[in-house]
Amino acid sequence: MEKKLKKKRIIGIDVARALAVIGMIIVNFKIVLGENGEGWVKAFAEVFNGKAAATFVVLAGVGLALMTNSAVKDQNLEKLRVARKRILKRALFLFVVGLSYYWIWPADILHFYGVYMLITLALLSRSPKQLLGIALAFIAFFPVLIMLIDYETGWIMETYTYTDFWTPEGFFRNLFFNGFHPVIPWVAFMLVGLWFGRQNLYDNQFVKKAGLISFGAFLLIQLISVGSLQLLSGGDAATLEELNPLIGTSPMPPMPLYMLNGITIAIAIISACILLARAYEGNRLIGTLNKTGQLALTFYVAHVILGMGILEDLSSVEYGAYSIEFSVGYALLFSLFCMLFAEIWLRYKKAGPLEWVMRKLTD
C-alpha cells in the first residue's frame, strides 16, 4: 500500500502551480496594463508581488526532486544519468523559449529558470542540509554584490528598460545580478524547492508542520520588515523610501528579507495545497486547478503572447493607462479562460501544447 501511495501523483503540487501562475498573471497584467487607482483591488493585487513568482520557482525545485528522488535514494547512477540528461535538455529549452520573446516581454522568467535548473542539476546529489546551506549562501552573497556593483547599472528605472541587455557584459549582469529574477540569489528558491521535495510529502503530519512553521516565519518576517522600517525611518517618508529596498520585502532588489519572505510563503502555500487537495480530491475546483497546473508552462507563455497581445490589438488604450480594476478583472477573466481550456484540452490530450513540445524535444 505504501509503495502504491508513493507512486501516486501529488495533486496539490499542480494545484499550487496553478495558483502561482494565476498570481503571476495578476501581477504582470497589473504592471503592464496599469494600476491606476486605490482601494482594496490594488491591495489585493499587491499581495501577489514577488510571491507568486517565488512560489513558481520553488515548485520547480519540488518537481526536480520528485523526478529524481528514487534515483538519488537508491544511488542508481544510470537512472540518475538519464534524469540529468532530461533536465539539461529542459533547461536549455526553457532558456531558448524565454529569450525568443524577450523583445515583447523583458520581464520573462523562463530564461532565468533555465539557468536555475542548470545550477540545481549540479547539486542534485547533495544532502538536504547541504542544499539549504547552499541556498542560504546565495541569499547572503547578494548583499555583498550590491555593495560592490551599482544595482541600477543598465537600468532606466522610470521605464524599466535595460539598455545593454544584448551586450555580453549587460546580458551577464542582468542574468546573474540585477535582472528581474537574477540567478543570484533567485536560484535559492529552486534549491529550497529541491530540499522540500526530498522530504516525505506523503506524510500529512510533516506537510502540516512545514506549512504552519513556514507561515509563522512568514508573518514574523513581515513584522520584522515593517517594524524596522518604521523604527529606522522615524516616520519620515523620504527615509522610508530609501530604506524600503534594503529591509522591505519587495522583489527588486532581492535582499535577504524578500528571499526569506518568498521562501516561507511558498512552502506554506504548497503545504496547504497538498493538504487541501488530499482532503478534497473529488472536488471540482481542485480537479480544475490540478489540470490548470499541468499546463502552467503553456499558460505562462500564453498570458504574454495572447493575453497581452490580444488587448494591444483590440484596444486603443495605451499600456499603463488602464485602471487597477480593469487590469485585475482582465487577469482573472484570462485565468478563468485558462482553467476552462485546461479542462477541455486534457480530456483529449495528455499534456499541454508547450509541455508536449518540450517533452518531444527533451525526453
Short mmCIF file of C-alpha atoms in Angstrom, two decimals:
data_model
loop_
_atom_site.label_atom_id
_atom_site.label_comp_id
_atom_site.label_asym_id
_atom_site.label_seq_id
_atom_site.Cartn_x
_atom_site.Cartn_y
_atom_site.Cartn_z
CA MET A 1 0.00 0.00 0.00
CA GLU A 2 2.88 2.37 0.89
CA LYS A 3 4.66 1.73 -2.40
CA LYS A 4 1.49 2.32 -4.37
CA LEU A 5 0.87 5.56 -2.48
CA LYS A 6 4.31 6.90 -3.28
CA LYS A 7 3.79 6.30 -6.98
CA LYS A 8 0.65 8.41 -6.97
CA ARG A 9 0.96 11.95 -8.35
CA ILE A 10 0.74 14.61 -5.66
CA ILE A 11 -2.22 16.63 -6.90
CA GLY A 12 -1.52 19.51 -4.52
CA ILE A 13 1.72 20.32 -6.36
CA ASP A 14 -0.21 21.05 -9.55
CA VAL A 15 -2.88 22.96 -7.61
CA ALA A 16 -0.16 25.17 -6.12
CA ARG A 17 1.39 25.58 -9.58
CA ALA A 18 -1.96 26.77 -10.94
CA LEU A 19 -2.33 29.32 -8.15
CA ALA A 20 1.24 30.54 -8.73
CA VAL A 21 0.61 31.05 -12.44
CA ILE A 22 -2.66 32.88 -11.76
CA GLY A 23 -0.82 35.08 -9.27
CA MET A 24 1.85 35.84 -11.88
CA ILE A 25 -0.83 36.73 -14.42
CA ILE A 26 -2.38 39.20 -11.96
CA VAL A 27 0.98 40.81 -11.17
CA ASN A 28 2.14 41.02 -14.78
CA PHE A 29 -1.15 42.38 -16.12
CA LYS A 30 -1.14 44.95 -13.33
CA ILE A 31 2.38 46.09 -14.16
CA VAL A 32 1.92 46.18 -17.94
CA LEU A 33 -1.69 47.33 -18.34
CA GLY A 34 -1.82 49.78 -15.47
CA GLU A 35 -2.55 50.09 -11.79
CA ASN A 36 -4.23 53.48 -11.60
CA GLY A 37 -6.49 53.71 -8.61
CA GLU A 38 -6.57 52.85 -4.94
CA GLY A 39 -8.61 50.70 -2.62
CA TRP A 40 -9.00 47.03 -1.92
CA VAL A 41 -8.45 45.88 -5.52
CA LYS A 42 -4.96 47.39 -5.57
CA ALA A 43 -4.23 45.97 -2.11
CA PHE A 44 -5.39 42.55 -3.34
CA ALA A 45 -3.09 42.71 -6.39
CA GLU A 46 -0.12 43.84 -4.30
CA VAL A 47 -0.35 40.66 -2.21
CA PHE A 48 0.98 38.64 -5.17
CA ASN A 49 4.03 40.83 -5.87
CA GLY A 50 7.17 38.69 -5.79
CA LYS A 51 5.38 35.85 -4.00
CA ALA A 52 3.72 34.17 -7.00
CA ALA A 53 6.95 34.03 -8.99
CA ALA A 54 8.89 32.79 -5.96
CA THR A 55 6.34 30.01 -5.43
CA PHE A 56 6.58 29.11 -9.12
CA VAL A 57 10.35 28.61 -8.82
CA VAL A 58 10.15 26.71 -5.52
CA LEU A 59 7.64 24.39 -7.20
CA ALA A 60 10.14 23.76 -9.98
CA GLY A 61 12.62 22.57 -7.37
CA VAL A 62 9.98 20.28 -5.87
CA GLY A 63 9.32 18.90 -9.34
CA LEU A 64 13.02 18.17 -9.90
CA ALA A 65 13.13 16.37 -6.55
CA LEU A 66 10.12 14.19 -7.38
CA MET A 67 11.70 13.38 -10.73
CA THR A 68 14.98 12.22 -9.16
CA ASN A 69 14.14 11.05 -5.62
CA SER A 70 14.17 7.33 -6.33
CA ALA A 71 17.43 7.52 -8.32
CA VAL A 72 19.17 9.55 -5.60
CA LYS A 73 17.86 7.38 -2.77
CA ASP A 74 18.85 4.11 -4.48
CA GLN A 75 22.09 5.62 -5.81
CA ASN A 76 21.06 4.35 -9.23
CA LEU A 77 23.69 6.03 -11.38
CA GLU A 78 22.15 5.01 -14.70
CA LYS A 79 18.70 6.29 -13.73
CA LEU A 80 20.26 9.49 -12.41
CA ARG A 81 22.22 9.96 -15.63
CA VAL A 82 19.04 9.71 -17.69
CA ALA A 83 17.28 12.20 -15.39
CA ARG A 84 20.22 14.64 -15.56
CA LYS A 85 20.20 14.48 -19.36
CA ARG A 86 16.46 15.21 -19.45
CA ILE A 87 16.80 18.11 -17.01
CA LEU A 88 19.70 19.56 -19.02
CA LYS A 89 17.65 19.48 -22.22
CA ARG A 90 14.65 21.08 -20.49
CA ALA A 91 16.82 23.80 -19.00
CA LEU A 92 18.16 24.68 -22.45
CA PHE A 93 14.65 24.54 -23.94
CA LEU A 94 13.28 26.98 -21.36
CA PHE A 95 16.28 29.28 -21.75
CA VAL A 96 15.74 29.50 -25.52
CA VAL A 97 11.95 29.87 -25.27
CA GLY A 98 12.30 32.66 -22.70
CA LEU A 99 14.76 34.63 -24.82
CA SER A 100 12.76 34.08 -28.00
CA TYR A 101 10.09 36.57 -26.96
CA TYR A 102 12.20 38.81 -24.71
CA TRP A 103 11.64 41.70 -27.13
CA ILE A 104 7.94 41.78 -26.23
CA TRP A 105 8.30 40.58 -22.61
CA PRO A 106 11.52 41.82 -20.92
CA ALA A 107 10.29 40.53 -17.53
CA ASP A 108 10.43 36.90 -18.73
CA ILE A 109 11.33 34.37 -16.05
CA LEU A 110 11.87 31.29 -18.25
CA HIS A 111 15.43 32.06 -19.39
CA PHE A 112 16.42 32.65 -15.75
CA TYR A 113 14.56 29.45 -14.88
CA GLY A 114 16.72 27.51 -17.32
CA VAL A 115 19.90 28.68 -15.58
CA TYR A 116 18.47 27.89 -12.13
CA MET A 117 17.89 24.37 -13.42
CA LEU A 118 21.46 24.04 -14.67
CA ILE A 119 22.84 25.04 -11.26
CA THR A 120 20.37 22.79 -9.45
CA LEU A 121 21.34 19.96 -11.80
CA ALA A 122 24.91 20.15 -10.49
CA LEU A 123 23.62 19.83 -6.91
CA LEU A 124 21.08 17.01 -7.29
CA SER A 125 23.07 14.55 -5.20
CA ARG A 126 23.74 16.92 -2.31
CA SER A 127 22.16 16.15 1.06
CA PRO A 128 19.11 18.15 2.17
CA LYS A 129 21.21 20.04 4.74
CA GLN A 130 23.78 20.95 2.12
CA LEU A 131 21.04 22.19 -0.21
CA LEU A 132 19.72 24.54 2.48
CA GLY A 133 23.24 25.73 3.26
CA ILE A 134 23.99 26.50 -0.39
CA ALA A 135 20.64 28.27 -0.79
CA LEU A 136 21.41 30.48 2.23
CA ALA A 137 24.87 31.19 0.80
CA PHE A 138 23.33 32.50 -2.43
CA ILE A 139 20.94 34.67 -0.38
CA ALA A 140 23.76 36.05 1.78
CA PHE A 141 26.03 36.69 -1.21
CA PHE A 142 23.63 39.10 -2.92
CA PRO A 143 24.06 41.96 -0.36
CA VAL A 144 27.83 41.59 -0.84
CA LEU A 145 27.40 42.01 -4.60
CA ILE A 146 25.17 45.03 -4.17
CA MET A 147 27.91 46.74 -2.17
CA LEU A 148 30.40 46.09 -4.96
CA ILE A 149 28.24 46.81 -8.03
CA ASP A 150 25.68 49.56 -8.60
CA TYR A 151 22.34 47.75 -8.73
CA GLU A 152 20.88 50.28 -11.18
CA THR A 153 23.63 49.77 -13.77
CA GLY A 154 21.98 49.24 -17.16
CA TRP A 155 18.53 50.30 -15.96
CA ILE A 156 16.34 53.23 -16.88
CA MET A 157 14.19 52.80 -13.79
CA GLU A 158 11.39 55.14 -14.90
CA THR A 159 10.51 52.82 -17.79
CA TYR A 160 12.08 49.58 -16.53
CA THR A 161 14.22 49.43 -19.67
CA TYR A 162 17.55 47.61 -19.65
CA THR A 163 19.82 49.50 -22.02
CA ASP A 164 22.61 46.98 -22.72
CA PHE A 165 20.83 43.65 -22.36
CA TRP A 166 22.08 42.32 -25.70
CA THR A 167 25.75 43.03 -24.98
CA PRO A 168 27.84 40.26 -23.35
CA GLU A 169 28.51 42.33 -20.22
CA GLY A 170 24.93 43.57 -19.91
CA PHE A 171 23.43 40.15 -20.51
CA PHE A 172 25.66 38.52 -17.88
CA ARG A 173 24.97 41.33 -15.36
CA ASN A 174 21.22 41.15 -15.94
CA LEU A 175 21.15 37.35 -15.75
CA PHE A 176 23.16 36.95 -12.57
CA PHE A 177 22.80 40.20 -10.65
CA ASN A 178 20.19 42.84 -11.46
CA GLY A 179 17.61 41.43 -13.87
CA PHE A 180 14.00 40.88 -12.88
CA HIS A 181 14.80 37.42 -11.43
CA PRO A 182 18.62 37.26 -11.14
CA VAL A 183 20.31 33.91 -10.65
CA ILE A 184 21.99 35.32 -7.55
CA PRO A 185 20.02 34.94 -5.32
CA TRP A 186 16.87 33.57 -7.04
CA VAL A 187 18.34 30.11 -7.60
CA ALA A 188 17.92 29.70 -3.83
CA PHE A 189 14.17 29.33 -4.40
CA MET A 190 14.73 26.30 -6.61
CA LEU A 191 17.27 24.80 -4.20
CA VAL A 192 14.82 25.15 -1.30
CA GLY A 193 12.19 23.52 -3.50
CA LEU A 194 14.60 20.64 -4.16
CA TRP A 195 15.15 20.35 -0.41
CA PHE A 196 11.39 20.36 0.28
CA GLY A 197 10.76 17.78 -2.45
CA ARG A 198 13.34 15.49 -0.84
CA GLN A 199 11.15 15.29 2.27
CA ASN A 200 8.27 12.84 2.68
CA LEU A 201 5.44 14.85 1.13
CA TYR A 202 3.14 11.83 1.52
CA ASP A 203 3.26 12.33 5.30
CA ASN A 204 0.41 14.69 6.16
CA GLN A 205 1.83 15.41 9.60
CA PHE A 206 5.13 16.59 8.13
CA VAL A 207 3.39 18.69 5.49
CA LYS A 208 1.11 20.28 8.09
CA LYS A 209 4.06 21.05 10.38
CA ALA A 210 6.08 22.51 7.49
CA GLY A 211 3.14 24.69 6.45
CA LEU A 212 2.47 26.04 9.93
CA ILE A 213 6.13 26.77 10.70
CA SER A 214 6.60 28.44 7.31
CA PHE A 215 3.50 30.59 7.66
CA GLY A 216 4.55 31.62 11.17
CA ALA A 217 8.01 32.52 9.86
CA PHE A 218 6.42 34.50 7.02
CA LEU A 219 4.38 36.57 9.48
CA LEU A 220 7.45 37.14 11.66
CA ILE A 221 9.47 38.36 8.66
CA GLN A 222 6.65 40.74 7.73
CA LEU A 223 6.63 42.14 11.27
CA ILE A 224 10.42 42.50 11.33
CA SER A 225 10.39 44.31 7.99
CA VAL A 226 7.52 46.69 8.82
CA GLY A 227 8.78 47.30 12.35
CA SER A 228 12.34 48.02 11.21
CA LEU A 229 11.15 50.41 8.50
CA GLN A 230 9.01 52.36 10.94
CA LEU A 231 11.67 52.43 13.64
CA LEU A 232 14.59 53.44 11.42
CA SER A 233 12.68 55.93 9.31
CA GLY A 234 11.12 57.71 12.26
CA GLY A 235 8.02 58.19 10.15
CA ASP A 236 9.86 60.28 7.56
CA ALA A 237 8.51 59.43 4.07
CA ALA A 238 11.79 60.14 2.25
CA THR A 239 13.82 57.98 4.64
CA LEU A 240 11.21 55.24 4.42
CA GLU A 241 11.51 55.23 0.63
CA GLU A 242 15.32 54.94 0.87
CA LEU A 243 15.19 52.09 3.39
CA ASN A 244 12.43 50.06 1.72
CA PRO A 245 14.66 48.44 -0.95
CA LEU A 246 17.08 47.31 1.77
CA ILE A 247 14.83 46.00 4.54
CA GLY A 248 11.47 45.83 2.80
CA THR A 249 10.05 42.73 1.14
CA SER A 250 9.79 43.98 -2.46
CA PRO A 251 11.46 41.75 -5.10
CA MET A 252 13.74 44.42 -6.60
CA PRO A 253 16.40 44.30 -5.31
CA PRO A 254 16.01 40.76 -3.91
CA MET A 255 17.52 41.35 -0.48
CA PRO A 256 17.55 38.60 2.21
CA LEU A 257 14.24 39.61 3.82
CA TYR A 258 12.49 39.35 0.45
CA MET A 259 14.08 35.98 -0.27
CA LEU A 260 13.13 34.54 3.12
CA ASN A 261 9.68 36.08 2.74
CA GLY A 262 9.26 34.34 -0.64
CA ILE A 263 10.57 31.00 0.61
CA THR A 264 8.35 30.85 3.68
CA ILE A 265 5.14 31.84 1.91
CA ALA A 266 5.90 29.40 -0.93
CA ILE A 267 6.33 26.46 1.44
CA ALA A 268 3.18 27.49 3.32
CA ILE A 269 1.13 27.70 0.09
CA ILE A 270 2.46 24.42 -1.31
CA SER A 271 1.83 22.64 2.00
CA ALA A 272 -1.72 23.99 2.22
CA CYS A 273 -2.43 22.94 -1.37
CA ILE A 274 -1.13 19.41 -0.76
CA LEU A 275 -3.33 19.00 2.31
CA LEU A 276 -6.43 20.57 0.74
CA ALA A 277 -6.08 18.53 -2.45
CA ARG A 278 -5.85 15.31 -0.40
CA ALA A 279 -8.84 16.23 1.73
CA TYR A 280 -10.99 17.30 -1.23
CA GLU A 281 -9.55 15.24 -4.08
CA GLY A 282 -13.00 14.77 -5.65
CA ASN A 283 -13.83 18.48 -5.53
CA ARG A 284 -14.49 20.03 -8.96
CA LEU A 285 -12.42 23.16 -8.29
CA ILE A 286 -9.46 21.11 -7.04
CA GLY A 287 -9.68 18.98 -10.18
CA THR A 288 -9.73 22.02 -12.44
CA LEU A 289 -6.79 23.65 -10.66
CA ASN A 290 -4.91 20.35 -10.88
CA LYS A 291 -5.37 20.34 -14.65
CA THR A 292 -4.52 24.04 -14.92
CA GLY A 293 -1.26 23.47 -13.06
CA GLN A 294 -0.31 20.72 -15.52
CA LEU A 295 -0.44 23.35 -18.30
CA ALA A 296 1.47 26.01 -16.34
CA LEU A 297 4.18 26.50 -18.96
CA THR A 298 1.65 26.93 -21.76
CA PHE A 299 -0.34 29.46 -19.75
CA TYR A 300 2.74 31.42 -18.71
CA VAL A 301 3.71 31.97 -22.35
CA ALA A 302 0.07 32.44 -23.41
CA HIS A 303 -0.58 35.24 -20.93
CA VAL A 304 2.13 37.26 -22.68
CA ILE A 305 1.53 36.30 -26.32
CA LEU A 306 -2.26 36.06 -26.20
CA GLY A 307 -3.40 37.83 -23.04
CA MET A 308 -1.41 41.00 -23.60
CA GLY A 309 -1.21 40.72 -27.39
CA ILE A 310 -4.98 40.49 -27.98
CA LEU A 311 -5.66 43.51 -25.80
CA GLU A 312 -2.99 45.53 -27.61
CA ASP A 313 -4.60 44.71 -30.97
CA LEU A 314 -8.21 45.31 -29.91
CA SER A 315 -7.93 48.33 -27.62
CA SER A 316 -6.85 51.90 -28.34
CA VAL A 317 -5.88 52.48 -24.71
CA GLU A 318 -2.11 52.58 -24.19
CA TYR A 319 -0.40 50.12 -21.88
CA GLY A 320 -0.03 51.59 -18.41
CA ALA A 321 -3.19 53.68 -18.69
CA TYR A 322 -5.74 51.12 -17.51
CA SER A 323 -7.29 51.19 -14.04
CA ILE A 324 -6.28 48.63 -11.44
CA GLU A 325 -9.86 47.31 -11.51
CA PHE A 326 -9.63 46.60 -15.24
CA SER A 327 -6.16 45.03 -15.01
CA VAL A 328 -7.10 42.67 -12.19
CA GLY A 329 -10.50 41.91 -13.71
CA TYR A 330 -8.92 41.08 -17.05
CA ALA A 331 -6.29 38.93 -15.31
CA LEU A 332 -8.99 36.94 -13.51
CA LEU A 333 -11.02 36.58 -16.72
CA PHE A 334 -7.94 35.32 -18.58
CA SER A 335 -7.22 32.92 -15.72
CA LEU A 336 -10.78 31.54 -15.96
CA PHE A 337 -10.22 31.03 -19.67
CA CYS A 338 -7.03 29.11 -18.86
CA MET A 339 -8.90 26.90 -16.41
CA LEU A 340 -11.63 26.17 -18.95
CA PHE A 341 -9.04 25.44 -21.64
CA ALA A 342 -7.20 23.03 -19.32
CA GLU A 343 -10.42 21.16 -18.55
CA ILE A 344 -11.23 20.68 -22.24
CA TRP A 345 -7.69 20.10 -23.51
CA LEU A 346 -6.82 17.35 -21.03
CA ARG A 347 -9.94 15.41 -21.94
CA TYR A 348 -8.30 14.64 -25.27
CA LYS A 349 -4.56 15.14 -24.67
CA LYS A 350 -2.08 14.01 -22.03
CA ALA A 351 -0.06 17.25 -21.89
CA GLY A 352 -0.43 20.93 -22.68
CA PRO A 353 0.66 22.28 -26.10
CA LEU A 354 4.01 23.72 -24.98
CA GLU A 355 4.55 20.91 -22.47
CA TRP A 356 4.09 18.42 -25.34
CA VAL A 357 6.67 20.22 -27.46
CA MET A 358 9.12 20.29 -24.55
CA ARG A 359 8.71 16.59 -23.89
CA LYS A 360 9.11 15.73 -27.57
CA LEU A 361 12.36 17.65 -27.71
CA THR A 362 13.81 16.69 -24.35
CA ASP A 363 12.63 13.16 -23.39
#
